[in-house]
Amino acid sequence: MPIVAQLVQQYLDRIRAEHADVTDGRLADYIPELSRVDPEGFALSVSSSDGFVYESGDATVEFTIQSISKPFTYALALDRIGQCAVDARIGVEPSGEAFNVISVDEVTNMPKNPMINAGAIAAVSLVPGRTADEKFDLIQEFYSGFAGRRLEIDHQVYASEKATGSRNRAIAYMLDSFGVLDGDPDDVLDVYFRQCSFKVTSTDLARMAATLARGGINPMTGRRVTDGAVVRRTLSVMVTCGMYDAAGDWVSAVGMPAKSGVGGGIVAVLPGQLGIGVYSPLLDAKGNSVRGVRVCRSLSEQLGLHFLTVARDSRATLRAVYEPVDRIRVYEAHGDLLFCGAEQVARTVDRERDRFDVAILDVSRVDDIDDAARALLAGMSATLRAQGKDGYLVDPDAVIGTGLTAFGSVDDALAAAGR
Ligand code: DON
């Protein structure tokens, strides 16, 4: 593993460890099969926007996607029939109600948003297909495009939910009575139960999130799964409605579009920057993973990931890399250097370490830097030294102070390096 990856890995392991002892919450038992999972399972995966994945804990354990399916089917409906047709059937207003509430908007008679069950069932009905199988095949292909691998369903969870899903049946028939549902309610429900039963790992969720973060391009496969307008609309409803009646608290404290599922997963997206997948199946009263929410909160606080912090800064990072003299490489950063930008700078330096004896990090065009980025670059300079390499900093305005020897210009740094 590259050295900078080890540093980030340590951050993630530490953040996960901070919450490992929390045993609050309960397994979802209204779907009987979900109460059979190991309550201890705990995983955190983070994908950078260029597809590099960090994993901590049980990142290979599969669990069912449940409500995290909802934004992806909503995106598929938008992708295939367009926003106008979708808006004619599903609203975008936060409901402030539980995910399984049997209600529609009093004025429009439509589900209030696509993140509660009513809106999600309506979204399934909008996916093109003459039969339930045709709809399901499209959904499977679409989700798999986001994950970068073919996702399969857990047949036991599907059968368990289908056998006990009276509440969702009530919702589907209510929608049918209001003329909101396209097709036979039982067929639509069958597809909904199947989509909730897809098996994913925390890493799948991180990759799906990173595909949203990249505006619809999967950074691992390079394939465009959907377009930027679909992603923008999908992320918008994730911000306002993704965590149900905890949405306000989530946006204030964590500040990332997100979606939870009663299987214990949470997916969170930092647009343009990274994707997060967390798994821990003990849930709070709102159906959100207790440790999942806590981990996301810590990640946001400790790595400065709140989207209202990052929005103005997302243009950060490497502007140029060049070699003015043999075996001396200059890495020129610009913009605002926050965690994600610093991670990419440090990982680039690390990847190229066999190509230089001296690395010069030129931050003379960096406007601002935060503590998470500073700590990462300090760690990078220590590891360069440990490998017998020199690291110099061009920092005329002293924005950093990483422990690297600082100079006012690249020429001064080259002179110090004796070239
Ligand atoms: O429809 C249901 O009740 C489940 N298949 C999904 C609910 C869910 O994940 C709610 N999210 N936290």
JSON list of N, CA and C in Angstrom, two decimals, residues 62-134:
[
{"chain": "A", "resi": 62, "resn": "GLU", "atom": "N", "xyz": [-21.06, -8.80, 3.24]},
{"chain": "A", "resi": 62, "resn": "GLU", "atom": "CA", "xyz": [-22.20, -8.34, 2.44]},
{"chain": "A", "resi": 62, "resn": "GLU", "atom": "C", "xyz": [-23.44, -8.19, 3.33]},
{"chain": "A", "resi": 63, "resn": "PHE", "atom": "N", "xyz": [-24.23, -7.18, 3.04]},
{"chain": "A", "resi": 63, "resn": "PHE", "atom": "CA", "xyz": [-25.49, -6.94, 3.75]},
{"chain": "A", "resi": 63, "resn": "PHE", "atom": "C", "xyz": [-26.47, -6.43, 2.69]},
{"chain": "A", "resi": 64, "resn": "THR", "atom": "N", "xyz": [-27.74, -6.32, 3.04]},
{"chain": "A", "resi": 64, "resn": "THR", "atom": "CA", "xyz": [-28.68, -5.88, 1.99]},
{"chain": "A", "resi": 64, "resn": "THR", "atom": "C", "xyz": [-28.80, -4.36, 1.95]},
{"chain": "A", "resi": 65, "resn": "ILE", "atom": "N", "xyz": [-28.94, -3.88, 0.75]},
{"chain": "A", "resi": 65, "resn": "ILE", "atom": "CA", "xyz": [-28.88, -2.44, 0.49]},
{"chain": "A", "resi": 65, "resn": "ILE", "atom": "C", "xyz": [-30.10, -1.71, 1.07]},
{"chain": "A", "resi": 66, "resn": "GLN", "atom": "N", "xyz": [-31.26, -2.39, 1.09]},
{"chain": "A", "resi": 66, "resn": "GLN", "atom": "CA", "xyz": [-32.51, -1.81, 1.60]},
{"chain": "A", "resi": 66, "resn": "GLN", "atom": "C", "xyz": [-32.78, -0.41, 1.03]},
{"chain": "A", "resi": 67, "resn": "SER", "atom": "N", "xyz": [-33.04, 0.56, 1.88]},
{"chain": "A", "resi": 67, "resn": "SER", "atom": "CA", "xyz": [-33.48, 1.87, 1.36]},
{"chain": "A", "resi": 67, "resn": "SER", "atom": "C", "xyz": [-32.38, 2.63, 0.63]},
{"chain": "A", "resi": 68, "resn": "ILE", "atom": "N", "xyz": [-31.13, 2.17, 0.72]},
{"chain": "A", "resi": 68, "resn": "ILE", "atom": "CA", "xyz": [-30.09, 2.86, -0.05]},
{"chain": "A", "resi": 68, "resn": "ILE", "atom": "C", "xyz": [-30.33, 2.65, -1.54]},
{"chain": "A", "resi": 69, "resn": "SER", "atom": "N", "xyz": [-31.20, 1.67, -1.85]},
{"chain": "A", "resi": 69, "resn": "SER", "atom": "CA", "xyz": [-31.59, 1.49, -3.26]},
{"chain": "A", "resi": 69, "resn": "SER", "atom": "C", "xyz": [-32.39, 2.69, -3.78]},
{"chain": "A", "resi": 70, "resn": "LYS", "atom": "N", "xyz": [-33.07, 3.38, -2.88]},
{"chain": "A", "resi": 70, "resn": "LYS", "atom": "CA", "xyz": [-34.06, 4.37, -3.35]},
{"chain": "A", "resi": 70, "resn": "LYS", "atom": "C", "xyz": [-33.47, 5.48, -4.23]},
{"chain": "A", "resi": 71, "resn": "PRO", "atom": "N", "xyz": [-32.35, 6.10, -3.83]},
{"chain": "A", "resi": 71, "resn": "PRO", "atom": "CA", "xyz": [-31.84, 7.16, -4.72]},
{"chain": "A", "resi": 71, "resn": "PRO", "atom": "C", "xyz": [-31.42, 6.62, -6.09]},
{"chain": "A", "resi": 72, "resn": "PHE", "atom": "N", "xyz": [-30.98, 5.35, -6.13]},
{"chain": "A", "resi": 72, "resn": "PHE", "atom": "CA", "xyz": [-30.50, 4.83, -7.41]},
{"chain": "A", "resi": 72, "resn": "PHE", "atom": "C", "xyz": [-31.66, 4.50, -8.36]},
{"chain": "A", "resi": 73, "resn": "THR", "atom": "N", "xyz": [-32.76, 3.99, -7.80]},
{"chain": "A", "resi": 73, "resn": "THR", "atom": "CA", "xyz": [-33.92, 3.76, -8.68]},
{"chain": "A", "resi": 73, "resn": "THR", "atom": "C", "xyz": [-34.55, 5.09, -9.11]},
{"chain": "A", "resi": 74, "resn": "TYR", "atom": "N", "xyz": [-34.55, 6.04, -8.19]},
{"chain": "A", "resi": 74, "resn": "TYR", "atom": "CA", "xyz": [-35.04, 7.38, -8.56]},
{"chain": "A", "resi": 74, "resn": "TYR", "atom": "C", "xyz": [-34.18, 7.94, -9.71]},
{"chain": "A", "resi": 75, "resn": "ALA", "atom": "N", "xyz": [-32.86, 7.78, -9.59]},
{"chain": "A", "resi": 75, "resn": "ALA", "atom": "CA", "xyz": [-31.95, 8.24, -10.65]},
{"chain": "A", "resi": 75, "resn": "ALA", "atom": "C", "xyz": [-32.24, 7.52, -11.96]},
{"chain": "A", "resi": 76, "resn": "LEU", "atom": "N", "xyz": [-32.54, 6.23, -11.87]},
{"chain": "A", "resi": 76, "resn": "LEU", "atom": "CA", "xyz": [-32.83, 5.46, -13.09]},
{"chain": "A", "resi": 76, "resn": "LEU", "atom": "C", "xyz": [-34.11, 5.99, -13.76]},
{"chain": "A", "resi": 77, "resn": "ALA", "atom": "N", "xyz": [-35.13, 6.26, -12.94]},
{"chain": "A", "resi": 77, "resn": "ALA", "atom": "CA", "xyz": [-36.38, 6.80, -13.50]},
{"chain": "A", "resi": 77, "resn": "ALA", "atom": "C", "xyz": [-36.10, 8.15, -14.17]},
{"chain": "A", "resi": 78, "resn": "LEU", "atom": "N", "xyz": [-35.34, 9.02, -13.50]},
{"chain": "A", "resi": 78, "resn": "LEU", "atom": "CA", "xyz": [-35.00, 10.32, -14.09]},
{"chain": "A", "resi": 78, "resn": "LEU", "atom": "C", "xyz": [-34.24, 10.12, -15.41]},
{"chain": "A", "resi": 79, "resn": "ASP", "atom": "N", "xyz": [-33.30, 9.19, -15.37]},
{"chain": "A", "resi": 79, "resn": "ASP", "atom": "CA", "xyz": [-32.45, 8.92, -16.53]},
{"chain": "A", "resi": 79, "resn": "ASP", "atom": "C", "xyz": [-33.28, 8.45, -17.73]},
{"chain": "A", "resi": 80, "resn": "ARG", "atom": "N", "xyz": [-34.29, 7.60, -17.47]},
{"chain": "A", "resi": 80, "resn": "ARG", "atom": "CA", "xyz": [-35.01, 6.97, -18.59]},
{"chain": "A", "resi": 80, "resn": "ARG", "atom": "C", "xyz": [-36.23, 7.76, -19.05]},
{"chain": "A", "resi": 81, "resn": "ILE", "atom": "N", "xyz": [-36.97, 8.39, -18.12]},
{"chain": "A", "resi": 81, "resn": "ILE", "atom": "CA", "xyz": [-38.20, 9.06, -18.61]},
{"chain": "A", "resi": 81, "resn": "ILE", "atom": "C", "xyz": [-38.15, 10.58, -18.43]},
{"chain": "A", "resi": 82, "resn": "GLY", "atom": "N", "xyz": [-37.08, 11.09, -17.81]},
{"chain": "A", "resi": 82, "resn": "GLY", "atom": "CA", "xyz": [-36.91, 12.54, -17.71]},
{"chain": "A", "resi": 82, "resn": "GLY", "atom": "C", "xyz": [-37.56, 13.13, -16.46]},
{"chain": "A", "resi": 83, "resn": "GLN", "atom": "N", "xyz": [-37.04, 14.30, -16.09]},
{"chain": "A", "resi": 83, "resn": "GLN", "atom": "CA", "xyz": [-37.45, 14.90, -14.82]},
{"chain": "A", "resi": 83, "resn": "GLN", "atom": "C", "xyz": [-38.93, 15.30, -14.80]},
{"chain": "A", "resi": 84, "resn": "CYS", "atom": "N", "xyz": [-39.44, 15.82, -15.92]},
{"chain": "A", "resi": 84, "resn": "CYS", "atom": "CA", "xyz": [-40.85, 16.28, -15.92]},
{"chain": "A", "resi": 84, "resn": "CYS", "atom": "C", "xyz": [-41.78, 15.13, -15.60]},
{"chain": "A", "resi": 85, "resn": "ALA", "atom": "N", "xyz": [-41.56, 13.98, -16.27]},
{"chain": "A", "resi": 85, "resn": "ALA", "atom": "CA", "xyz": [-42.44, 12.83, -16.07]},
{"chain": "A", "resi": 85, "resn": "ALA", "atom": "C", "xyz": [-42.33, 12.31, -14.64]},
{"chain": "A", "resi": 86, "resn": "VAL", "atom": "N", "xyz": [-41.13, 12.36, -14.08]},
{"chain": "A", "resi": 86, "resn": "VAL", "atom": "CA", "xyz": [-40.94, 11.88, -12.70]},
{"chain": "A", "resi": 86, "resn": "VAL", "atom": "C", "xyz": [-41.60, 12.86, -11.73]},
{"chain": "A", "resi": 87, "resn": "ASP", "atom": "N", "xyz": [-41.41, 14.16, -11.98]},
{"chain": "A", "resi": 87, "resn": "ASP", "atom": "CA", "xyz": [-41.99, 15.17, -11.09]},
{"chain": "A", "resi": 87, "resn": "ASP", "atom": "C", "xyz": [-43.52, 15.13, -11.09]},
{"chain": "A", "resi": 88, "resn": "ALA", "atom": "N", "xyz": [-44.09, 14.61, -12.17]},
{"chain": "A", "resi": 88, "resn": "ALA", "atom": "CA", "xyz": [-45.56, 14.52, -12.22]},
{"chain": "A", "resi": 88, "resn": "ALA", "atom": "C", "xyz": [-46.09, 13.44, -11.29]},
{"chain": "A", "resi": 89, "resn": "ARG", "atom": "N", "xyz": [-45.18, 12.59, -10.76]},
{"chain": "A", "resi": 89, "resn": "ARG", "atom": "CA", "xyz": [-45.64, 11.48, -9.89]},
{"chain": "A", "resi": 89, "resn": "ARG", "atom": "C", "xyz": [-45.04, 11.51, -8.48]},
{"chain": "A", "resi": 90, "resn": "ILE", "atom": "N", "xyz": [-43.88, 12.15, -8.32]},
{"chain": "A", "resi": 90, "resn": "ILE", "atom": "CA", "xyz": [-43.20, 12.10, -7.01]},
{"chain": "A", "resi": 90, "resn": "ILE", "atom": "C", "xyz": [-42.69, 13.49, -6.65]},
{"chain": "A", "resi": 91, "resn": "GLY", "atom": "N", "xyz": [-42.99, 13.97, -5.44]},
{"chain": "A", "resi": 91, "resn": "GLY", "atom": "CA", "xyz": [-42.52, 15.28, -5.00]},
{"chain": "A", "resi": 91, "resn": "GLY", "atom": "C", "xyz": [-41.07, 15.26, -4.56]},
{"chain": "A", "resi": 92, "resn": "VAL", "atom": "N", "xyz": [-40.58, 16.42, -4.12]},
{"chain": "A", "resi": 92, "resn": "VAL", "atom": "CA", "xyz": [-39.20, 16.50, -3.64]},
{"chain": "A", "resi": 92, "resn": "VAL", "atom": "C", "xyz": [-39.15, 17.23, -2.29]},
{"chain": "A", "resi": 93, "resn": "GLU", "atom": "N", "xyz": [-40.26, 17.19, -1.55]},
{"chain": "A", "resi": 93, "resn": "GLU", "atom": "CA", "xyz": [-40.29, 17.89, -0.26]},
{"chain": "A", "resi": 93, "resn": "GLU", "atom": "C", "xyz": [-40.00, 16.92, 0.88]},
{"chain": "A", "resi": 94, "resn": "PRO", "atom": "N", "xyz": [-39.17, 17.35, 1.84]},
{"chain": "A", "resi": 94, "resn": "PRO", "atom": "CA", "xyz": [-38.95, 16.50, 3.01]},
{"chain": "A", "resi": 94, "resn": "PRO", "atom": "C", "xyz": [-40.28, 16.22, 3.70]},
{"chain": "A", "resi": 95, "resn": "SER", "atom": "N", "xyz": [-40.47, 15.00, 4.17]},
{"chain": "A", "resi": 95, "resn": "SER", "atom": "CA", "xyz": [-41.77, 14.67, 4.77]},
{"chain": "A", "resi": 95, "resn": "SER", "atom": "C", "xyz": [-41.75, 14.91, 6.27]},
{"chain": "A", "resi": 96, "resn": "GLY", "atom": "N", "xyz": [-40.56, 14.86, 6.89]},
{"chain": "A", "resi": 96, "resn": "GLY", "atom": "CA", "xyz": [-40.49, 14.97, 8.35]},
{"chain": "A", "resi": 96, "resn": "GLY", "atom": "C", "xyz": [-41.18, 13.81, 9.03]},
{"chain": "A", "resi": 97, "resn": "GLU", "atom": "N", "xyz": [-41.43, 12.74, 8.25]},
{"chain": "A", "resi": 97, "resn": "GLU", "atom": "CA", "xyz": [-42.15, 11.58, 8.80]},
{"chain": "A", "resi": 97, "resn": "GLU", "atom": "C", "xyz": [-41.28, 10.34, 8.67]},
{"chain": "A", "resi": 98, "resn": "ALA", "atom": "N", "xyz": [-41.75, 9.26, 9.28]},
{"chain": "A", "resi": 98, "resn": "ALA", "atom": "CA", "xyz": [-41.00, 8.00, 9.22]},
{"chain": "A", "resi": 98, "resn": "ALA", "atom": "C", "xyz": [-40.98, 7.47, 7.79]},
{"chain": "A", "resi": 99, "resn": "PHE", "atom": "N", "xyz": [-39.98, 6.59, 7.52]},
{"chain": "A", "resi": 99, "resn": "PHE", "atom": "CA", "xyz": [-39.81, 6.12, 6.14]},
{"chain": "A", "resi": 99, "resn": "PHE", "atom": "C", "xyz": [-41.00, 5.31, 5.63]},
{"chain": "A", "resi": 100, "resn": "ASN", "atom": "N", "xyz": [-41.74, 4.66, 6.55]},
{"chain": "A", "resi": 100, "resn": "ASN", "atom": "CA", "xyz": [-42.80, 3.76, 6.09]},
{"chain": "A", "resi": 100, "resn": "ASN", "atom": "C", "xyz": [-44.20, 4.33, 6.31]},
{"chain": "A", "resi": 101, "resn": "VAL", "atom": "N", "xyz": [-44.27, 5.66, 6.41]},
{"chain": "A", "resi": 101, "resn": "VAL", "atom": "CA", "xyz": [-45.57, 6.29, 6.65]},
{"chain": "A", "resi": 101, "resn": "VAL", "atom": "C", "xyz": [-46.52, 6.05, 5.46]},
{"chain": "A", "resi": 102, "resn": "ILE", "atom": "N", "xyz": [-47.79, 5.79, 5.82]},
{"chain": "A", "resi": 102, "resn": "ILE", "atom": "CA", "xyz": [-48.78, 5.53, 4.76]},
{"chain": "A", "resi": 102, "resn": "ILE", "atom": "C", "xyz": [-49.47, 6.85, 4.46]},
{"chain": "A", "resi": 103, "resn": "SER", "atom": "N", "xyz": [-48.81, 7.69, 3.64]},
{"chain": "A", "resi": 103, "resn": "SER", "atom": "CA", "xyz": [-49.43, 8.99, 3.38]},
{"chain": "A", "resi": 103, "resn": "SER", "atom": "C", "xyz": [-48.94, 9.55, 2.06]},
{"chain": "A", "resi": 104, "resn": "VAL", "atom": "N", "xyz": [-49.72, 10.48, 1.52]},
{"chain": "A", "resi": 104, "resn": "VAL", "atom": "CA", "xyz": [-49.30, 11.24, 0.34]},
{"chain": "A", "resi": 104, "resn": "VAL", "atom": "C", "xyz": [-49.48, 12.72, 0.67]},
{"chain": "A", "resi": 105, "resn": "ASP", "atom": "N", "xyz": [-48.93, 13.56, -0.18]},
{"chain": "A", "resi": 105, "resn": "ASP", "atom": "CA", "xyz": [-49.09, 15.00, 0.02]},
{"chain": "A", "resi": 105, "resn": "ASP", "atom": "C", "xyz": [-50.58, 15.36, -0.09]},
{"chain": "A", "resi": 106, "resn": "GLU", "atom": "N", "xyz": [-51.05, 16.17, 0.86]},
{"chain": "A", "resi": 106, "resn": "GLU", "atom": "CA", "xyz": [-52.50, 16.44, 0.91]},
{"chain": "A", "resi": 106, "resn": "GLU", "atom": "C", "xyz": [-53.02, 17.20, -0.31]},
{"chain": "A", "resi": 107, "resn": "VAL", "atom": "N", "xyz": [-52.15, 18.02, -0.90]},
{"chain": "A", "resi": 107, "resn": "VAL", "atom": "CA", "xyz": [-52.60, 18.82, -2.05]},
{"chain": "A", "resi": 107, "resn": "VAL", "atom": "C", "xyz": [-52.44, 18.06, -3.36]},
{"chain": "A", "resi": 108, "resn": "THR", "atom": "N", "xyz": [-51.26, 17.45, -3.55]},
{"chain": "A", "resi": 108, "resn": "THR", "atom": "CA", "xyz": [-50.97, 16.84, -4.86]},
{"chain": "A", "resi": 108, "resn": "THR", "atom": "C", "xyz": [-51.40, 15.38, -4.95]},
{"chain": "A", "resi": 109, "resn": "ASN", "atom": "N", "xyz": [-51.64, 14.74, -3.80]},
{"chain": "A", "resi": 109, "resn": "ASN", "atom": "CA", "xyz": [-51.92, 13.30, -3.75]},
{"chain": "A", "resi": 109, "resn": "ASN", "atom": "C", "xyz": [-50.74, 12.46, -4.25]},
{"chain": "A", "resi": 110, "resn": "MET", "atom": "N", "xyz": [-49.56, 13.05, -4.27]},
{"chain": "A", "resi": 110, "resn": "MET", "atom": "CA", "xyz": [-48.37, 12.29, -4.69]},
{"chain": "A", "resi": 110, "resn": "MET", "atom": "C", "xyz": [-47.51, 12.00, -3.46]},
{"chain": "A", "resi": 111, "resn": "PRO", "atom": "N", "xyz": [-46.64, 10.98, -3.54]},
{"chain": "A", "resi": 111, "resn": "PRO", "atom": "CA", "xyz": [-45.70, 10.77, -2.44]},
{"chain": "A", "resi": 111, "resn": "PRO", "atom": "C", "xyz": [-44.85, 12.04, -2.27]},
{"chain": "A", "resi": 112, "resn": "LYS", "atom": "N", "xyz": [-44.50, 12.35, -1.01]},
{"chain": "A", "resi": 112, "resn": "LYS", "atom": "CA", "xyz": [-43.81, 13.63, -0.78]},
{"chain": "A", "resi": 112, "resn": "LYS", "atom": "C", "xyz": [-42.41, 13.65, -1.36]},
{"chain": "A", "resi": 113, "resn": "ASN", "atom": "N", "xyz": [-41.73, 12.51, -1.34]},
{"chain": "A", "resi": 113, "resn": "ASN", "atom": "CA", "xyz": [-40.37, 12.46, -1.90]},
{"chain": "A", "resi": 113, "resn": "ASN", "atom": "C", "xyz": [-39.98, 11.01, -2.20]},
{"chain": "A", "resi": 114, "resn": "PRO", "atom": "N", "xyz": [-38.92, 10.80, -2.97]},
{"chain": "A", "resi": 114, "resn": "PRO", "atom": "CA", "xyz": [-38.58, 9.43, -3.40]},
{"chain": "A", "resi": 114, "resn": "PRO", "atom": "C", "xyz": [-37.77, 8.64, -2.36]},
{"chain": "A", "resi": 115, "resn": "MET", "atom": "N", "xyz": [-37.48, 9.23, -1.21]},
{"chain": "A", "resi": 115, "resn": "MET", "atom": "CA", "xyz": [-36.64, 8.54, -0.23]},
{"chain": "A", "resi": 115, "resn": "MET", "atom": "C", "xyz": [-37.49, 7.78, 0.80]},
{"chain": "A", "resi": 116, "resn": "ILE", "atom": "N", "xyz": [-38.77, 8.16, 0.95]},
{"chain": "A", "resi": 116, "resn": "ILE", "atom": "CA", "xyz": [-39.66, 7.37, 1.80]},
{"chain": "A", "resi": 116, "resn": "ILE", "atom": "C", "xyz": [-40.24, 6.24, 0.95]},
{"chain": "A", "resi": 117, "resn": "ASN", "atom": "N", "xyz": [-40.78, 5.22, 1.62]},
{"chain": "A", "resi": 117, "resn": "ASN", "atom": "CA", "xyz": [-41.23, 4.04, 0.86]},
{"chain": "A", "resi": 117, "resn": "ASN", "atom": "C", "xyz": [-42.25, 4.39, -0.22]},
{"chain": "A", "resi": 118, "resn": "ALA", "atom": "N", "xyz": [-43.19, 5.29, 0.09]},
{"chain": "A", "resi": 118, "resn": "ALA", "atom": "CA", "xyz": [-44.23, 5.61, -0.89]},
{"chain": "A", "resi": 118, "resn": "ALA", "atom": "C", "xyz": [-43.60, 6.13, -2.19]},
{"chain": "A", "resi": 119, "resn": "GLY", "atom": "N", "xyz": [-42.63, 7.05, -2.04]},
{"chain": "A", "resi": 119, "resn": "GLY", "atom": "CA", "xyz": [-41.99, 7.62, -3.23]},
{"chain": "A", "resi": 119, "resn": "GLY", "atom": "C", "xyz": [-41.12, 6.59, -3.95]},
{"chain": "A", "resi": 120, "resn": "ALA", "atom": "N", "xyz": [-40.50, 5.72, -3.17]},
{"chain": "A", "resi": 120, "resn": "ALA", "atom": "CA", "xyz": [-39.62, 4.71, -3.77]},
{"chain": "A", "resi": 120, "resn": "ALA", "atom": "C", "xyz": [-40.43, 3.69, -4.56]},
{"chain": "A", "resi": 121, "resn": "ILE", "atom": "N", "xyz": [-41.61, 3.32, -4.03]},
{"chain": "A", "resi": 121, "resn": "ILE", "atom": "CA", "xyz": [-42.46, 2.36, -4.75]},
{"chain": "A", "resi": 121, "resn": "ILE", "atom": "C", "xyz": [-42.99, 3.01, -6.03]},
{"chain": "A", "resi": 122, "resn": "ALA", "atom": "N", "xyz": [-43.33, 4.30, -5.95]},
{"chain": "A", "resi": 122, "resn": "ALA", "atom": "CA", "xyz": [-43.76, 5.01, -7.16]},
{"chain": "A", "resi": 122, "resn": "ALA", "atom": "C", "xyz": [-42.61, 5.07, -8.17]},
{"chain": "A", "resi": 123, "resn": "ALA", "atom": "N", "xyz": [-41.38, 5.28, -7.70]},
{"chain": "A", "resi": 123, "resn": "ALA", "atom": "CA", "xyz": [-40.24, 5.35, -8.62]},
{"chain": "A", "resi": 123, "resn": "ALA", "atom": "C", "xyz": [-40.04, 4.03, -9.35]},
{"chain": "A", "resi": 124, "resn": "VAL", "atom": "N", "xyz": [-40.22, 2.91, -8.64]},
{"chain": "A", "resi": 124, "resn": "VAL", "atom": "CA", "xyz": [-40.10, 1.60, -9.30]},
{"chain": "A", "resi": 124, "resn": "VAL", "atom": "C", "xyz": [-41.09, 1.50, -10.45]},
{"chain": "A", "resi": 125, "resn": "SER", "atom": "N", "xyz": [-42.30, 2.00, -10.19]},
{"chain": "A", "resi": 125, "resn": "SER", "atom": "CA", "xyz": [-43.34, 1.87, -11.22]},
{"chain": "A", "resi": 125, "resn": "SER", "atom": "C", "xyz": [-43.01, 2.71, -12.46]},
{"chain": "A", "resi": 126, "resn": "LEU", "atom": "N", "xyz": [-42.14, 3.72, -12.30]},
{"chain": "A", "resi": 126, "resn": "LEU", "atom": "CA", "xyz": [-41.78, 4.57, -13.45]},
{"chain": "A", "resi": 126, "resn": "LEU", "atom": "C", "xyz": [-40.62, 4.01, -14.28]},
{"chain": "A", "resi": 127, "resn": "VAL", "atom": "N", "xyz": [-39.95, 2.99, -13.75]},
{"chain": "A", "resi": 127, "resn": "VAL", "atom": "CA", "xyz": [-38.84, 2.39, -14.52]},
{"chain": "A", "resi": 127, "resn": "VAL", "atom": "C", "xyz": [-39.45, 1.65, -15.72]},
{"chain": "A", "resi": 128, "resn": "PRO", "atom": "N", "xyz": [-38.94, 1.92, -16.93]},
{"chain": "A", "resi": 128, "resn": "PRO", "atom": "CA", "xyz": [-39.54, 1.26, -18.09]},
{"chain": "A", "resi": 128, "resn": "PRO", "atom": "C", "xyz": [-39.42, -0.26, -18.03]},
{"chain": "A", "resi": 129, "resn": "GLY", "atom": "N", "xyz": [-40.36, -0.95, -18.66]},
{"chain": "A", "resi": 129, "resn": "GLY", "atom": "CA", "xyz": [-40.33, -2.42, -18.69]},
{"chain": "A", "resi": 129, "resn": "GLY", "atom": "C", "xyz": [-41.74, -2.95, -18.77]},
{"chain": "A", "resi": 130, "resn": "ARG", "atom": "N", "xyz": [-41.94, -3.96, -19.65]},
{"chain": "A", "resi": 130, "resn": "ARG", "atom": "CA", "xyz": [-43.30, -4.50, -19.80]},
{"chain": "A", "resi": 130, "resn": "ARG", "atom": "C", "xyz": [-43.63, -5.45, -18.65]},
{"chain": "A", "resi": 131, "resn": "THR", "atom": "N", "xyz": [-42.59, -6.07, -18.07]},
{"chain": "A", "resi": 131, "resn": "THR", "atom": "CA", "xyz": [-42.81, -7.03, -16.99]},
{"chain": "A", "resi": 131, "resn": "THR", "atom": "C", "xyz": [-41.96, -6.64, -15.80]},
{"chain": "A", "resi": 132, "resn": "ALA", "atom": "N", "xyz": [-42.27, -7.26, -14.66]},
{"chain": "A", "resi": 132, "resn": "ALA", "atom": "CA", "xyz": [-41.45, -7.03, -13.46]},
{"chain": "A", "resi": 132, "resn": "ALA", "atom": "C", "xyz": [-39.99, -7.41, -13.73]},
{"chain": "A", "resi": 133, "resn": "ASP", "atom": "N", "xyz": [-39.79, -8.51, -14.44]},
{"chain": "A", "resi": 133, "resn": "ASP", "atom": "CA", "xyz": [-38.41, -8.94, -14.73]},
{"chain": "A", "resi": 133, "resn": "ASP", "atom": "C", "xyz": [-37.66, -7.93, -15.58]},
{"chain": "A", "resi": 134, "resn": "GLU", "atom": "N", "xyz": [-38.35, -7.34, -16.54]},
{"chain": "A", "resi": 134, "resn": "GLU", "atom": "CA", "xyz": [-37.65, -6.35, -17.39]},
{"chain": "A", "resi": 134, "resn": "GLU", "atom": "C", "xyz": [-37.25, -5.13, -16.57]}
]
